[in-house]
Every structure is written in C-alpha cells, then in structure tokens.
Coordinates of C-alpha atoms in Angstrom, one line a residue:
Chain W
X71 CA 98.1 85.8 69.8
X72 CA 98.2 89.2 70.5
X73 CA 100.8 91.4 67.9
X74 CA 103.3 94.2 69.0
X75 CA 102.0 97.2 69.5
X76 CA 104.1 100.7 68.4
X77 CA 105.3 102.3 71.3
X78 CA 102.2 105.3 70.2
X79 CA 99.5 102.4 70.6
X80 CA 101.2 101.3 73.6
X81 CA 101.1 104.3 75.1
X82 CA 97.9 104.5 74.1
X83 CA 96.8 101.8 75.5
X84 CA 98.5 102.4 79.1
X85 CA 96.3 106.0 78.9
X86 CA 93.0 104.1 77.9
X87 CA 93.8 101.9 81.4
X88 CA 93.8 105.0 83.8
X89 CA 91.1 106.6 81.4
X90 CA 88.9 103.4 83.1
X91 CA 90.8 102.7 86.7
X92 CA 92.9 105.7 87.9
X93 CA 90.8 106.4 91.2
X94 CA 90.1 109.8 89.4
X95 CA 86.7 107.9 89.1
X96 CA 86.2 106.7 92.5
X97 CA 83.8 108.1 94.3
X98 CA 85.3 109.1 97.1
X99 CA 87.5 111.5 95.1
X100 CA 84.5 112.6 93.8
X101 CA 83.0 114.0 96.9
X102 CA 86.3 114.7 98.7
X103 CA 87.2 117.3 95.3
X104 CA 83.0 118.1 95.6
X105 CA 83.4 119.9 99.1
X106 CA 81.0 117.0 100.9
X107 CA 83.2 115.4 103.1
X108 CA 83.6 116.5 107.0
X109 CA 86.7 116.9 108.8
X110 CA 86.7 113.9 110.1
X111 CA 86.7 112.4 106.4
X112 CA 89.0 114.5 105.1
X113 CA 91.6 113.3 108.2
X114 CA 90.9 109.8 107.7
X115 CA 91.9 110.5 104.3
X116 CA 95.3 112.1 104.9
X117 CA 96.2 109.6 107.7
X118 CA 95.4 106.7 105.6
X119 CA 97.8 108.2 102.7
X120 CA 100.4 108.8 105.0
X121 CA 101.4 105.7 104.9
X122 CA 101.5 105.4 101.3
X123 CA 103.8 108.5 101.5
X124 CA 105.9 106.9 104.0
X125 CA 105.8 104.0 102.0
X126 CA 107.0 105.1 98.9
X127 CA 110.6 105.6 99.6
X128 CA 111.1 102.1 100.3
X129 CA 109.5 101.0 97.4
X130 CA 111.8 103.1 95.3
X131 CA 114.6 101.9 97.2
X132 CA 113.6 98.6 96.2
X133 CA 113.8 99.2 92.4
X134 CA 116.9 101.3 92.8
X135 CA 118.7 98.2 94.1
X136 CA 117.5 96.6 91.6
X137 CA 118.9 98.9 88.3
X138 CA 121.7 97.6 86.6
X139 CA 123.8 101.0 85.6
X140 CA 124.5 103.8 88.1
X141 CA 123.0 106.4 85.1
X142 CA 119.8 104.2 85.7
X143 CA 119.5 104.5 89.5
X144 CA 120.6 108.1 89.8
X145 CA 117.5 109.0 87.8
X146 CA 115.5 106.7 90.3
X147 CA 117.2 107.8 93.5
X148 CA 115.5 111.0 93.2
X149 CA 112.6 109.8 93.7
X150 CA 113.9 108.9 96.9
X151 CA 115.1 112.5 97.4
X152 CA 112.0 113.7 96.2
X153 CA 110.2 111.7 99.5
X154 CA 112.7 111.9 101.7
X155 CA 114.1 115.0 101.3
X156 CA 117.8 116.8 101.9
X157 CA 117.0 117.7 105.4
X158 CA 114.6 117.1 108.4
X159 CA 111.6 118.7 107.7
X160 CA 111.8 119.1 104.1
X161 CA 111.1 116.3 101.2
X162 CA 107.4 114.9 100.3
X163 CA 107.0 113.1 103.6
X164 CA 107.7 116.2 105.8
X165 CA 105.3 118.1 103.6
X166 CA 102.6 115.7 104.0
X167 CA 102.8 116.0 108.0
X168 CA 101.8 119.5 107.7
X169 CA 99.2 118.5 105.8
X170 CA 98.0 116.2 108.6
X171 CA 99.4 119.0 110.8
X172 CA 96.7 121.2 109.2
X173 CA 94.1 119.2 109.5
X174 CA 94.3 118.6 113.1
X175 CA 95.9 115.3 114.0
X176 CA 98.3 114.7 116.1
X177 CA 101.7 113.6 114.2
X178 CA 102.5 111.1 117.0
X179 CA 99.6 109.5 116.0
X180 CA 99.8 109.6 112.6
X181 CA 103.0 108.2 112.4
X182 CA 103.0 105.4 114.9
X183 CA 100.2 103.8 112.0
X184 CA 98.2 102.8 114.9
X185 CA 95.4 104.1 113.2
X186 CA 95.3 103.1 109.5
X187 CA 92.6 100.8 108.2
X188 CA 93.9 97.3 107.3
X189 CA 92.7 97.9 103.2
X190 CA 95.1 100.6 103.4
X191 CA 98.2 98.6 104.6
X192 CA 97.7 95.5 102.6
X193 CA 97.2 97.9 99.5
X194 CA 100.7 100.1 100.1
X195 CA 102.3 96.4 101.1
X196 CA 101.1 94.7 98.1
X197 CA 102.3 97.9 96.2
X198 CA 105.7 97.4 98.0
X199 CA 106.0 93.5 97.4
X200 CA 105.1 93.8 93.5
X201 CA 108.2 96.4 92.9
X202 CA 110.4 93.4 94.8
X203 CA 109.4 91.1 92.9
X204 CA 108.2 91.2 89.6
X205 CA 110.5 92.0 86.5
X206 CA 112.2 95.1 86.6
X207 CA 109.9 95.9 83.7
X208 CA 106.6 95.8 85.4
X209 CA 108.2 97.2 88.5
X210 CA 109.1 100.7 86.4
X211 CA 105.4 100.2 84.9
X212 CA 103.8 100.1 88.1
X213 CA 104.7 103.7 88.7
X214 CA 102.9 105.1 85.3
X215 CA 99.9 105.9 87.9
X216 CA 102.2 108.9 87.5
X217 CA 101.2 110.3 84.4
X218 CA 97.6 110.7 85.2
X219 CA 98.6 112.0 89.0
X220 CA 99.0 116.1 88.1
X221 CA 95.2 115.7 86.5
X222 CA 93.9 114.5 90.0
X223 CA 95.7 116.9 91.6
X224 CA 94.6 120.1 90.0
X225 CA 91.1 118.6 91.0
X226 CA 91.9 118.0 94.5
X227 CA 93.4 121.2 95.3
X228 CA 91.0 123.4 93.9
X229 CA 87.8 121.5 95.0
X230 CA 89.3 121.6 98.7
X231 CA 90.5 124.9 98.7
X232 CA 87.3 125.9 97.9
X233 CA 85.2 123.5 99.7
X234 CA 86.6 123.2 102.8
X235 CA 87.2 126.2 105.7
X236 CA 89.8 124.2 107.8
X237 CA 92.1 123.5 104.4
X238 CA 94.6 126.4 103.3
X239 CA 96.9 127.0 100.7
X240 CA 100.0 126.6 103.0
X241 CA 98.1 122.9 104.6
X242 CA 98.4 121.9 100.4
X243 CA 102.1 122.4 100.1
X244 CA 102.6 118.9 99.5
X245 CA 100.5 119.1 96.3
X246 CA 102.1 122.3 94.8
X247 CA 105.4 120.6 94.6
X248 CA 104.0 117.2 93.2
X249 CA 102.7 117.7 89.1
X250 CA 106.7 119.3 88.1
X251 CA 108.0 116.1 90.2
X252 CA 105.5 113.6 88.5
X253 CA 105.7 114.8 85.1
X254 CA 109.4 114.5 85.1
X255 CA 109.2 110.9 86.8
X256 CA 106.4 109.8 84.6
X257 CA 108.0 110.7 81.4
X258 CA 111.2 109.0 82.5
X259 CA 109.2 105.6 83.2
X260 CA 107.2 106.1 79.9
X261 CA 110.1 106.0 77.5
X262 CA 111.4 102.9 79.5
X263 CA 108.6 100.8 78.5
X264 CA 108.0 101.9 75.5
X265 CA 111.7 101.3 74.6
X266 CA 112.2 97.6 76.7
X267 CA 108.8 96.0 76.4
X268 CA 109.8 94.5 73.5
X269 CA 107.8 91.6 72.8
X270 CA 103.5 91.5 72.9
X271 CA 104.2 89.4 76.3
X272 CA 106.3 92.3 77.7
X273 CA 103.8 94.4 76.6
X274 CA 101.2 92.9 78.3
X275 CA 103.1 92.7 81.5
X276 CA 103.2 96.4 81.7
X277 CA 99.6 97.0 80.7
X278 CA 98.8 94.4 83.5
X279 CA 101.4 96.1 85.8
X280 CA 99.5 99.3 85.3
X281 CA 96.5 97.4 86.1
X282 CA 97.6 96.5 89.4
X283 CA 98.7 99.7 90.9
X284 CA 95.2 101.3 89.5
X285 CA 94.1 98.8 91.5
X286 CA 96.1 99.6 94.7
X287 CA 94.9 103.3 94.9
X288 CA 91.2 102.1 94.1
X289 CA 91.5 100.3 96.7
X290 CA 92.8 102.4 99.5
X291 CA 89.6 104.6 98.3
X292 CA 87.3 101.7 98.9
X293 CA 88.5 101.3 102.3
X294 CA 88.2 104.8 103.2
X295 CA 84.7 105.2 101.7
X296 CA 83.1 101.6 103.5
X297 CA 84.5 103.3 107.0
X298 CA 83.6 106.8 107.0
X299 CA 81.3 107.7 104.2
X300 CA 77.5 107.4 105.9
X301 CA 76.8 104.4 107.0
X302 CA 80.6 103.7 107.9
X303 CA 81.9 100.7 109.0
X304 CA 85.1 101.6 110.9
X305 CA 86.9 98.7 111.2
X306 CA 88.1 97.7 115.1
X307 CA 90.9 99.6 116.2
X308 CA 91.3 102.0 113.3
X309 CA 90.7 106.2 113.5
X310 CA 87.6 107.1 114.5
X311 CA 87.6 110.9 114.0
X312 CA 86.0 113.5 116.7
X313 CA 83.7 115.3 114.6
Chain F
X258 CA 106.4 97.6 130.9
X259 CA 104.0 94.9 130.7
X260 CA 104.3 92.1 133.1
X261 CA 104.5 88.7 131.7
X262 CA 100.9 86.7 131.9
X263 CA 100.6 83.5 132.8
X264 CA 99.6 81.0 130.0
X265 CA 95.7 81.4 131.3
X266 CA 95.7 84.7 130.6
X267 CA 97.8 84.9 127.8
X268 CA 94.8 82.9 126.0
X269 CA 92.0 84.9 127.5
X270 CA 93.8 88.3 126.0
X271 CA 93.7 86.2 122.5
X272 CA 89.8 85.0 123.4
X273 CA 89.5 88.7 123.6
X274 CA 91.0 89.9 120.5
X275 CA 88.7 87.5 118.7
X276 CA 86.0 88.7 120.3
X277 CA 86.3 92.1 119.5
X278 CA 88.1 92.3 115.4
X279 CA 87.0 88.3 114.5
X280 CA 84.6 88.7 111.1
X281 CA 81.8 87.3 112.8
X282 CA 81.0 90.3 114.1
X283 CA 81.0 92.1 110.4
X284 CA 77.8 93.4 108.7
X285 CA 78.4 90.9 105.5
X286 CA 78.6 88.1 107.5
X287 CA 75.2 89.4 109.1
X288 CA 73.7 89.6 105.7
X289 CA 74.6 86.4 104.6
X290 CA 73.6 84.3 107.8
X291 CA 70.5 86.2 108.1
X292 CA 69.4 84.9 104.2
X293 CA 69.9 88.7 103.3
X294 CA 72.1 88.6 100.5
X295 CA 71.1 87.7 97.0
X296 CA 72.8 85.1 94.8
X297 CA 74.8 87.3 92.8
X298 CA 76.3 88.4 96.4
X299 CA 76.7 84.9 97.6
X300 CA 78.4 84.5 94.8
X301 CA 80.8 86.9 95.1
X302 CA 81.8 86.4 98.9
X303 CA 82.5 82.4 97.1
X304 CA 84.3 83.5 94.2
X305 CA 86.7 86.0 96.8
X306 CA 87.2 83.6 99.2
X307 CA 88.4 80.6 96.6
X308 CA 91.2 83.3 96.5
X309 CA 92.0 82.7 100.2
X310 CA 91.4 78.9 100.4
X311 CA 93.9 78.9 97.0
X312 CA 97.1 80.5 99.1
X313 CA 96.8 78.8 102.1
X314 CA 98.8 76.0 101.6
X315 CA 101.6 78.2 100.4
X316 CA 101.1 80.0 103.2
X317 CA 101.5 77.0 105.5
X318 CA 104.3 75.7 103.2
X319 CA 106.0 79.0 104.2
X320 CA 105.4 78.1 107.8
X321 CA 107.2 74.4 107.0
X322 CA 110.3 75.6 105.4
X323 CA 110.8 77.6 108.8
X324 CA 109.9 75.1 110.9
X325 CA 113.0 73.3 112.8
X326 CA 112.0 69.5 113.4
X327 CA 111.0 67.4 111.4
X328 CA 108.1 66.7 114.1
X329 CA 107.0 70.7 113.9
X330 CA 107.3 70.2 110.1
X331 CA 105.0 66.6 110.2
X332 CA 102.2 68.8 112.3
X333 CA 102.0 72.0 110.0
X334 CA 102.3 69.7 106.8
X335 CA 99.0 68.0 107.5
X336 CA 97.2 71.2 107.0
X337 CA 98.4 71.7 103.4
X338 CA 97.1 67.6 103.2
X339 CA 93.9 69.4 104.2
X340 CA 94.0 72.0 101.9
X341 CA 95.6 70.3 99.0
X342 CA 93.9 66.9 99.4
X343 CA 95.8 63.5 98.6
X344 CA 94.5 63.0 94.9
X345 CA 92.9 65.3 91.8
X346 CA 89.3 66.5 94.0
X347 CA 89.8 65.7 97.2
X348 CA 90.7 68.6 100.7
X349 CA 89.6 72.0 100.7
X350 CA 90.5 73.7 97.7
X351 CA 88.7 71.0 95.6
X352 CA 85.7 71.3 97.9
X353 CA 85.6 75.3 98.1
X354 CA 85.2 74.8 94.1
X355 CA 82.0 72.1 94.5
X356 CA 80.8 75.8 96.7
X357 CA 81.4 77.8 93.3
X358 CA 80.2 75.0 91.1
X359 CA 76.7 74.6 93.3
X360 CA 76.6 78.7 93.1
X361 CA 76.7 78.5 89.3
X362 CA 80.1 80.2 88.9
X363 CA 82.3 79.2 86.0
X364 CA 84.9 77.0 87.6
X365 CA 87.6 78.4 84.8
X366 CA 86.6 81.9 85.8
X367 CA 87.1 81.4 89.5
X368 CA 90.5 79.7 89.2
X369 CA 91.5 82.5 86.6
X370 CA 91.4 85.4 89.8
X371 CA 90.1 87.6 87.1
X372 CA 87.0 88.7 88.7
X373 CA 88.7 89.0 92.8
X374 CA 88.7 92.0 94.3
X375 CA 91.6 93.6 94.6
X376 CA 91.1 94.2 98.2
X377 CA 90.6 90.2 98.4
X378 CA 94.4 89.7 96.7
X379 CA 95.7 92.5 98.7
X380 CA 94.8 91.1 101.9
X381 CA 95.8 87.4 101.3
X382 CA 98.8 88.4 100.1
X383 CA 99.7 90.6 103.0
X384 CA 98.8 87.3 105.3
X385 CA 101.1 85.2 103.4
X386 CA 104.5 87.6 103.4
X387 CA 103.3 88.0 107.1
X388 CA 103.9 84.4 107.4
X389 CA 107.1 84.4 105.2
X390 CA 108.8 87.2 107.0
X391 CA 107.9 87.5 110.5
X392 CA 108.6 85.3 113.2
X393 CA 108.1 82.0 113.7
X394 CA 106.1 82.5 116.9
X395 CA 104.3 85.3 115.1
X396 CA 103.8 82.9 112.1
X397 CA 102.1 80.5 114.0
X398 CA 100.0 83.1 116.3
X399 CA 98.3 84.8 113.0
X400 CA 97.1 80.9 112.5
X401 CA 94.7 81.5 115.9
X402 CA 92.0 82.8 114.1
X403 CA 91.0 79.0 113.8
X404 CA 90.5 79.2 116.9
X405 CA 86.7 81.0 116.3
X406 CA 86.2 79.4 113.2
X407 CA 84.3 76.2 114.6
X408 CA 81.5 78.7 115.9
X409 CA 81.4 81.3 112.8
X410 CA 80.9 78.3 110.4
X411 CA 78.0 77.0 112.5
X412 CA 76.1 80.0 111.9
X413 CA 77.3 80.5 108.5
X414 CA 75.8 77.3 107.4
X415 CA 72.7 77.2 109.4
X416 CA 71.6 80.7 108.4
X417 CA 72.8 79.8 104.8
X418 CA 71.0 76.4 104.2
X419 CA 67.8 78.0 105.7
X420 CA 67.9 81.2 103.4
X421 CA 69.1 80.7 100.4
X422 CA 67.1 78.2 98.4
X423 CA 69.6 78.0 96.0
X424 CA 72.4 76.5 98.3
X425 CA 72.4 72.8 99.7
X426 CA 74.1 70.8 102.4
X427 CA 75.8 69.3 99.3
X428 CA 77.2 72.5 98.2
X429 CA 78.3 73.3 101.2
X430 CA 80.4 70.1 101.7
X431 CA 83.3 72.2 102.8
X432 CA 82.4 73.3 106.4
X433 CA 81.4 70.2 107.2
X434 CA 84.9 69.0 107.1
X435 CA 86.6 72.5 108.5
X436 CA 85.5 72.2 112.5
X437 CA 87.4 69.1 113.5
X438 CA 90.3 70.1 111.3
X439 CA 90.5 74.0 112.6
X440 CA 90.2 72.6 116.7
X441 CA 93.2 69.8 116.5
X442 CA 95.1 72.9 114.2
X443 CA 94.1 75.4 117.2
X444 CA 94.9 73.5 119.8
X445 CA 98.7 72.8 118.8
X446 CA 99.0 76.9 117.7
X447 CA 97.7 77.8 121.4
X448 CA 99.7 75.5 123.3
X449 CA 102.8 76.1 121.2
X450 CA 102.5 80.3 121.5
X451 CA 101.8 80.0 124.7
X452 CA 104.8 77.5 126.1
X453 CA 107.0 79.8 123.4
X454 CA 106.1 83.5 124.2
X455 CA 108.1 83.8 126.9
X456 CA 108.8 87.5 127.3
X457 CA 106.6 89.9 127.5
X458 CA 107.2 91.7 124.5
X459 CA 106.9 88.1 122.9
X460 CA 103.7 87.5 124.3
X461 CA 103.0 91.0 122.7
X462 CA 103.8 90.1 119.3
X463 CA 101.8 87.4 119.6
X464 CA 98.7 89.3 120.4
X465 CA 99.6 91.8 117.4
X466 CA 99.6 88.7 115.1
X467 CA 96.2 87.5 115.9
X468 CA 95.0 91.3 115.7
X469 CA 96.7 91.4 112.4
X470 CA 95.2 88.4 111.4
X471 CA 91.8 89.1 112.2
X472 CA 92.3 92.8 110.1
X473 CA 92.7 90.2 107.0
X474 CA 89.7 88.9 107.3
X475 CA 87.7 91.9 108.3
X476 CA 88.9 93.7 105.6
X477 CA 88.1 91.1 102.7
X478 CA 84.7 91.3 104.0
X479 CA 84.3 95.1 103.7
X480 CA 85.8 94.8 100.2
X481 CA 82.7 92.2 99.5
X482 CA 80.6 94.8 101.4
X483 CA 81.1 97.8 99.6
X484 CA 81.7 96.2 96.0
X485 CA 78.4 94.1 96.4
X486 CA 76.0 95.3 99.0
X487 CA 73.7 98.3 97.6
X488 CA 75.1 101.1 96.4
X489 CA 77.5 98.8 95.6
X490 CA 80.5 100.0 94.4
X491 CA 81.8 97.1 92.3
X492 CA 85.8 98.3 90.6
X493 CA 87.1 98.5 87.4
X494 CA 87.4 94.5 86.0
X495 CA 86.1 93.0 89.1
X496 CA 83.1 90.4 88.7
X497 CA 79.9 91.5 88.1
X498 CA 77.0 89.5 89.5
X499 CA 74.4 88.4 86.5
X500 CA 71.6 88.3 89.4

C-alpha cells in the first residue's frame, strides 16, 4: 500500500521522473546540443520530429473531445492553436517547416512521411493512442513532458547556434516561441493533477503516465541514434541524407 | 497510374518486399545466429519478444471480430488456438515462456512488461491498432510476414543451438512448432489478398501493409540492438542483463 502523497511530494515526484527519463539525458541530445552531429544528422533529426509536430494537434484534439466543460477545452484548444496556427503559414507546424526549410530538405518530402524511421511513427502513434484511451487523468499527465521542455530547449538552441554553420537564428524560430507556450501549458496540466489525482492509485497513474511519454521521446532518440550516429543502421526505405 | 498485376506478380512484389525490409537481414539477427551475442543479450531479444507473442492473439481477435463469415472467422480463430493453446501450458505463449524459463529469466518479471523496451511496446502496439483500424484486406496483408518466417527460424535455431551452450533444443520448443503453423496461415493470407485486391490501388495497400509490417519487426530489433549490443544504450527502467 502505497499513501497519498501532498500535491508538493507529488510534484515532486513527477520532477524526480524527468530528472531520470526526460531525453535531456539521451545521448543523442547530448551530441546534437555538443556541435558533433553532421547535416545529415541534424536533418534526420528535424524530419523525424516533424511528425511528432504534425502529430500533436491531433492528439490534443483527442483530449479536447474528451473535456467535460467548455472552460476546460478552451484552455486545451490552444494548444491546438498553438500547432496549428490562425493562418497558413503561421502556428508551430508552419514554423517547424522552415526549420526543415533551413536545413535543406525538401518540404514535399518531409511531409509526405515517406521518410521517417518506423521507431519514430510507432512512438508519436503510441503517444496518440494513450491520450485516446486512457483516463482523462493520465491523458492530461502525459503532457507534463512539458515542464522540463524550456530546459532542453535553452540547450538545444544555444549548442546549435553555436555549433553548427548551416543553423541560424531565423531556422530556430520554432524554439523561440515554445518555453512562454510550455510554461503556460505545463502549469495548467500541473495543477490538474495535483488537484484530481485524488487517491494513491490516481496518483500512480499519472507518475506512470509521465513514465510513458518520457518513454516516447527516449525512444524517438534511440531510433535516430541506431540509424545515423556511426555505425548507423538506416532502416530500409527511410532518409538516407546526402552528406 | 499503376496497372493492375496479375496474381503472379502481385506475390513476387510481396516476395520482394520481404526480401528487402524482412528482419532477417538485420545486424541482431546476425549476432545472434552467428553465436555472437551473450546471454544477457539473448536474454533480452526473449524477454522483448514474449511482448510480441503476448498481443498476438488480440491482434488476431481483432482480425475475427471484422471478419464476415463464420468460415473466415473458423480460419483466423485457429491461430489464437495456436497462440493461446487449449489448456493452462499449452500453444505459443506458454512455450515462448519455457524460452524465458530455459534463459533463466524470472517468469513473473517477463509477464510483468516491466523490463520491455519501450520501442518493443511501441511497435506491437502500432501492429495491433494497424489491425484494428485498417482494412480488412490490409489486416490480413500485414499477416504476410509469415510468409519468411519458416526460413528465418531455421537459421535462428541452427545458429542458436550451435552457439550458445546455454540454450537447448528443449528450450527452444517453440520454433519447432511455428513452421507448419506460419505456411497453412501464409497460404490462406496470400491467396485471400490476392483473389481480394482487386484494384490497383488495393493491390497497393496491400504492399504498404507488408512494408509496414516488416518496419515492426525491424524496428524491435534495432531497439534490442542499440539498448543491448555494445555501447549499448540500455533506457531508463528497462531490463538490465546480470551477464
């Protein structure tokens, strides 16, 4: 038997979990915010998270159909916004194509998905399937990745800015928008379980839930590092960049 | 436009698929047929795939609940007889835990899933919503991968039960039974897809099923691969091999 925890030592205890699995510790993150990957690498890497991007929406969607009060999915429907955007060619998705823009693929390519590595779709899918259909509780924790995201990308920007000759300030829009966007979001989804995990089971649901999606961006990194970092096993049919 | 192939060649374009994306072309399944892996890694392909053999028979009971006679229905069932077995330690699953059992793994442990890989329970679980939500005809086309099976599992347990002194023919009970069962399964899927695909963008999907299929089981290899084989980058709560 395991007792309540306060909503401080749960809290707590969510922070200890990304502390151990947020991919902040993968290595791949390590040498892209290092400066040692190639182009190549760094496109595989932006092609692959495309489809996370391009992903998340419908996720969201998901748990917006999902929320009981109209108070309740207003606050998630931005999210959507947030991805989406107002317009063509704004939102996150539109930013992230000038990031692959930037980097030299071709966005035909890119968003036909004909590329991707299979880690990275069953990951995103996986990612997708749990907000459907888990309790609405572990869906909302499954997005606390959030809180540990503006950390990462204060790394990420600065290490490629300086790092890497072919990435520019304007090519990293996507990130500069992110940390306000996350904070906001994270905090949101914070006080939610904290307020409606109410019971140690509950509880554990959402540490487990926090688990999971840890587990979905480690793995995306795995993927990416087994098929282009040196040896590289590039799975059939997936990118195989030019330089 | 594609034109529409003739059953013949319909078959050869699957032959083909297999022999370019089918597993038995991956490094790990080198390693292990060629008695290069240790125990600790045998382990762990064992452990991971128990994950596989486990959802298969909801995967096929998918496939039943969307299949329209009860003929179709009597066919697919018998492979969750297979799977399932008619009493407490008999079919496939049961067997696939003598594997763990011979390997020394903890028989609690393995049917936990604490110790898969996430990249493991990603994949299997994008092969059985592939099952649950596609159609039919692509349903039963991602089954073709039986289809190379007979020959991979030859060479899996030849190279096995001559390198590894710690595996016997005993242990390895399960692929002894798997041949006959995969060819009568593989010969109703390829005669069904092909006297069912009957457009061209049908006999398309078909193809794209097998592809997808095959990406399944590439990529839980290259999770095993890079969590196991050195550097080895083993995640956050997965198992960790003793040996």
């Amino acid at each position: 038997m395991t007792a309540l925890l306060s909503g401080e030592n749960l809290e707590r205890s969510l922070r200890q979990i990304g502390e151990e699995r947020y991919h902040h510790r993968h290595p791949f993150h390590h040498l892209m915010r290092d400066g040692k990957l190639n182009r190549g690498q760094v496109q595989a890497w932006a092609l692959n998270r495309y489809y996370y991007q391009a992903r998340i929406p419908a996720k969201d969607a998901f748990l917006v159909a999902r929320l009981p009060t109209p108070a309740l999915r207003r606050e998630w429907r931005r999210r959507i916004l947030d991805h989406d955007g107002e317009d063509e060619g704004t939102g996150g998705i539109a930013r992230w194509l000038k990031l692959t823009d930037g980097l030299g693929l071709d966005r035909e390519y890119v968003t036909s998905l004909r590329g991707i590595l299979p880690g990275t779709k069953f990951a995103v899918e996986a990612y997708v399937h749990f907000v459907d259909e888990k309790t609405l509780l572990e869906a909302i924790a499954s997005s606390l990745t959030e809180l540990f995201s503006p950390a990462i990308i204060g790394e990420r920007v600065e290490g490629m800015l300086k790092g890497y000759p072919f990435v520019t300030s304007e090519t990293l829009a996507y990130f500069a928008k992110r940390p306000p966007q996350a904070k906001k979001d994270s905090d949101f989804a914070l006080d939610y379980v904290k307020r409606n995990a109410r019971t140690p089971a509950e509880q554990r649901a959402v540490l487990a839930a926090l688990e999971f999606k840890c587990g979905v961006l480690w793995s995306m990194l795995d993927a990416l590092h087994f098929a282009y970092v040196a040896p590289g096993h590039i799975p059939p049919g997936a990118f195989v960049p030019k330089d």
